[in-house]
Amino acid sequence: MTSAIKQTISDQIVQSLTDQIVRGELQADTKLRQDHIARTFETSHVPVREALLRLEARGLAVSQSRRGVRVAPFDPADMREIREMRLALEPLALGHSVAHLTLEQRQEAEAARIACDEAKDLFTWEAQNRRFHMAIIAGCAMPRLKAEITDLQMLSARHLLATYSSAWSQREDRDHRAIMTAINRRDVETAVAVLRRHLSRLG
């Protein structure tokens, strides 16, 4: 098995487990058994171990002595730190992105905005909301910054889906529309200001 194939399988495992954790299908403290995961994906333990290490790095799993790798604890108090980090990093990334977004990238962001507004349930809305927030920073040529934001988005999504379900209702996101209007005008200052205001409202 080549390293490229291992990486592809590892990516699939990471994506699958991430989705299950974020959506609450794998609860906090659930043991992530290497044997079971390897059988599910019909692979060896090598890409499974790589995937679990990546989940730990994302803050979605923890390795505990004598207890193995488990889904990370869920603490609503963590949301304050996540919000503050997103407030610091996402406007920075957007500021470096606006001037460099291609037409195709702007179209992708607009498609995500529309899909977010049209979502009929919380899970769909969250996925499209996350898609929008990542699409608007696609022009930022800072891969480490974008990787950190991706991880924060995942953690934020996990908290949101666990705590916001009863309060969610379909609506048009005016901040998203305002951000896109500013992006299309190449108005960096306004886009960043609206995003900062938008993120400050997170619980």
Coordinates of C-alpha atoms in Angstrom, one line a residue:
M1 CA 0.0 0.0 0.0
T2 CA 1.5 3.3 -1.0
S3 CA 1.7 6.3 1.3
A4 CA -0.7 8.2 -1.0
I5 CA -3.3 5.4 -0.7
K6 CA -2.8 5.3 3.1
Q7 CA -3.3 9.1 3.2
T8 CA -6.5 8.8 1.2
I9 CA -7.9 6.2 3.5
S10 CA -6.8 8.2 6.5
D11 CA -8.6 11.2 5.1
Q12 CA -11.8 9.2 4.7
I13 CA -11.6 8.0 8.3
V14 CA -10.9 11.5 9.6
Q15 CA -13.9 12.9 7.6
S16 CA -16.3 10.2 8.7
L17 CA -15.4 10.3 12.4
T18 CA -15.3 14.1 12.4
D19 CA -18.8 14.2 10.9
Q20 CA -20.1 11.7 13.5
I21 CA -18.5 13.6 16.4
V22 CA -19.7 17.0 15.2
R23 CA -23.3 15.7 14.7
G24 CA -23.3 14.1 18.1
E25 CA -23.6 10.6 16.7
L26 CA -20.4 9.7 18.6
Q27 CA -20.9 11.0 22.2
A28 CA -18.2 12.4 24.4
D29 CA -16.0 9.6 26.0
T30 CA -17.0 7.0 23.4
K31 CA -14.0 4.8 22.8
L32 CA -12.6 4.9 19.2
R33 CA -11.6 1.3 18.8
Q34 CA -8.9 0.8 16.2
D35 CA -10.0 -2.8 15.4
H36 CA -13.6 -1.7 14.7
I37 CA -12.6 1.3 12.6
A38 CA -10.1 -0.8 10.6
R39 CA -12.8 -3.4 9.9
T40 CA -15.3 -0.7 8.9
F41 CA -12.9 0.8 6.4
E42 CA -11.3 -2.5 5.4
T43 CA -7.8 -1.3 6.1
S44 CA -4.9 -1.8 8.4
H45 CA -4.3 -0.1 11.7
V46 CA -1.7 2.3 10.2
P47 CA -4.1 4.8 8.5
V48 CA -6.5 4.4 11.5
R49 CA -3.7 5.5 13.9
E50 CA -2.9 8.4 11.6
A51 CA -6.5 9.4 11.6
L52 CA -6.9 9.2 15.3
L53 CA -3.8 11.4 15.8
R54 CA -5.3 14.0 13.5
L55 CA -8.6 13.9 15.4
E56 CA -6.6 14.5 18.6
A57 CA -4.8 17.5 17.0
R58 CA -8.2 18.9 16.0
G59 CA -9.4 18.7 19.6
L60 CA -12.1 16.1 18.7
A61 CA -10.4 13.1 20.4
V62 CA -8.2 12.5 23.4
S63 CA -5.8 9.7 24.3
Q64 CA -6.0 8.5 27.8
S65 CA -3.7 6.2 29.6
R66 CA -5.2 2.7 29.9
R67 CA -8.5 3.9 28.4
G68 CA -7.4 4.4 24.8
V69 CA -8.5 7.1 22.3
R70 CA -11.9 8.5 23.1
V71 CA -14.2 11.3 21.8
A72 CA -13.1 14.5 23.5
P73 CA -15.2 15.7 26.5
F74 CA -17.9 18.3 25.7
D75 CA -17.7 21.4 27.7
P76 CA -20.0 24.3 26.8
A77 CA -17.6 26.7 28.5
D78 CA -15.1 26.0 25.7
M79 CA -17.3 28.0 23.3
R80 CA -16.1 31.3 24.7
E81 CA -12.5 30.4 23.9
I82 CA -13.5 29.1 20.4
R83 CA -15.5 32.3 19.8
E84 CA -12.6 34.5 20.8
M85 CA -10.2 32.6 18.6
R86 CA -12.5 32.8 15.6
L87 CA -12.9 36.5 16.2
A88 CA -9.2 36.9 16.0
L89 CA -8.4 34.6 13.1
E90 CA -11.3 34.7 10.7
P91 CA -11.3 38.5 10.1
L92 CA -7.6 38.3 9.6
A93 CA -8.0 35.6 7.0
L94 CA -10.8 37.4 5.3
G95 CA -8.7 40.6 5.1
H96 CA -6.1 38.6 3.2
S97 CA -8.7 36.9 1.0
V98 CA -11.0 39.5 -0.4
A99 CA -8.6 41.0 -3.0
H100 CA -7.5 37.5 -4.3
L101 CA -10.9 35.7 -4.6
T102 CA -11.4 34.5 -8.1
L103 CA -14.8 34.7 -9.8
E104 CA -15.3 30.9 -9.3
Q105 CA -14.4 31.3 -5.6
R106 CA -16.9 34.2 -5.2
Q107 CA -19.5 32.1 -7.0
E108 CA -18.9 29.2 -4.6
A109 CA -19.3 31.6 -1.6
E110 CA -22.5 32.9 -3.0
A111 CA -23.8 29.4 -3.6
A112 CA -23.0 28.5 0.0
R113 CA -24.8 31.7 1.2
I114 CA -28.0 30.8 -0.7
A115 CA -27.9 27.2 0.4
C116 CA -27.5 28.3 4.0
D117 CA -30.6 30.5 3.7
E118 CA -32.6 27.8 2.1
A119 CA -31.7 25.0 4.5
K120 CA -34.7 23.3 6.0
D121 CA -33.0 21.7 9.1
L122 CA -30.2 22.6 11.5
F123 CA -27.7 20.0 10.2
T124 CA -28.0 21.2 6.6
W125 CA -27.8 24.8 7.7
E126 CA -24.7 24.2 9.8
A127 CA -22.9 22.4 7.0
Q128 CA -23.7 25.2 4.5
N129 CA -22.9 27.9 7.1
R130 CA -19.5 26.3 7.6
R131 CA -19.1 26.0 3.8
F132 CA -19.8 29.8 3.5
H133 CA -17.3 30.8 6.2
M134 CA -14.5 28.7 4.6
A135 CA -15.4 29.9 1.0
I136 CA -15.0 33.5 1.8
I137 CA -11.4 33.0 3.1
A138 CA -10.4 30.8 0.1
G139 CA -8.3 33.6 -1.3
C140 CA -6.1 33.8 1.8
A141 CA -2.7 32.3 0.9
M142 CA -2.0 31.2 4.5
P143 CA -2.5 27.4 4.8
R144 CA -1.7 27.2 8.5
L145 CA -4.1 30.0 9.3
K146 CA -6.9 28.3 7.2
A147 CA -6.1 24.9 8.8
E148 CA -6.5 26.4 12.3
I149 CA -9.8 28.0 11.3
T150 CA -11.0 24.7 9.9
D151 CA -10.4 23.1 13.2
L152 CA -12.2 25.9 15.1
Q153 CA -15.1 25.6 12.7
M154 CA -15.4 21.9 13.5
L155 CA -15.4 22.6 17.3
S156 CA -17.8 25.4 16.9
A157 CA -20.2 23.2 14.9
R158 CA -20.1 20.5 17.5
H159 CA -21.1 22.9 20.2
L160 CA -23.7 24.6 18.1
L161 CA -25.4 21.3 17.1
A162 CA -25.5 20.2 20.7
T163 CA -26.9 23.4 22.2
Y164 CA -28.8 25.3 19.5
S165 CA -31.2 22.7 18.1
S166 CA -34.3 23.9 19.9
A167 CA -33.7 27.5 19.0
W168 CA -33.0 27.1 15.3
S169 CA -35.4 28.3 12.6
Q170 CA -35.0 29.0 8.9
R171 CA -34.0 32.5 8.2
E172 CA -32.1 34.7 5.8
D173 CA -28.7 35.7 7.1
R174 CA -28.3 39.4 6.4
D175 CA -24.7 39.4 7.6
H176 CA -23.8 36.8 5.0
R177 CA -25.4 38.9 2.3
A178 CA -23.6 42.0 3.5
I179 CA -20.3 40.2 3.5
M180 CA -20.8 39.0 0.0
T181 CA -21.8 42.5 -1.2
A182 CA -18.6 43.9 0.3
I183 CA -16.5 41.1 -1.2
N184 CA -18.0 41.8 -4.7
R185 CA -17.1 45.4 -4.3
R186 CA -13.6 44.5 -3.0
D187 CA -14.4 46.4 0.1
V188 CA -12.1 44.7 2.6
E189 CA -12.8 47.0 5.5
T190 CA -16.6 46.5 5.4
A191 CA -16.4 42.8 4.8
V192 CA -14.1 42.4 7.8
A193 CA -16.2 44.6 10.0
V194 CA -19.4 42.7 9.2
L195 CA -17.7 39.4 9.8
R196 CA -16.4 40.6 13.1
R197 CA -19.8 41.7 14.2
H198 CA -21.3 38.5 12.9
L199 CA -18.9 36.3 14.9
S200 CA -19.3 38.4 18.1
R201 CA -22.9 37.2 18.3
L202 CA -21.9 33.6 18.7
G203 CA -23.0 32.1 22.0

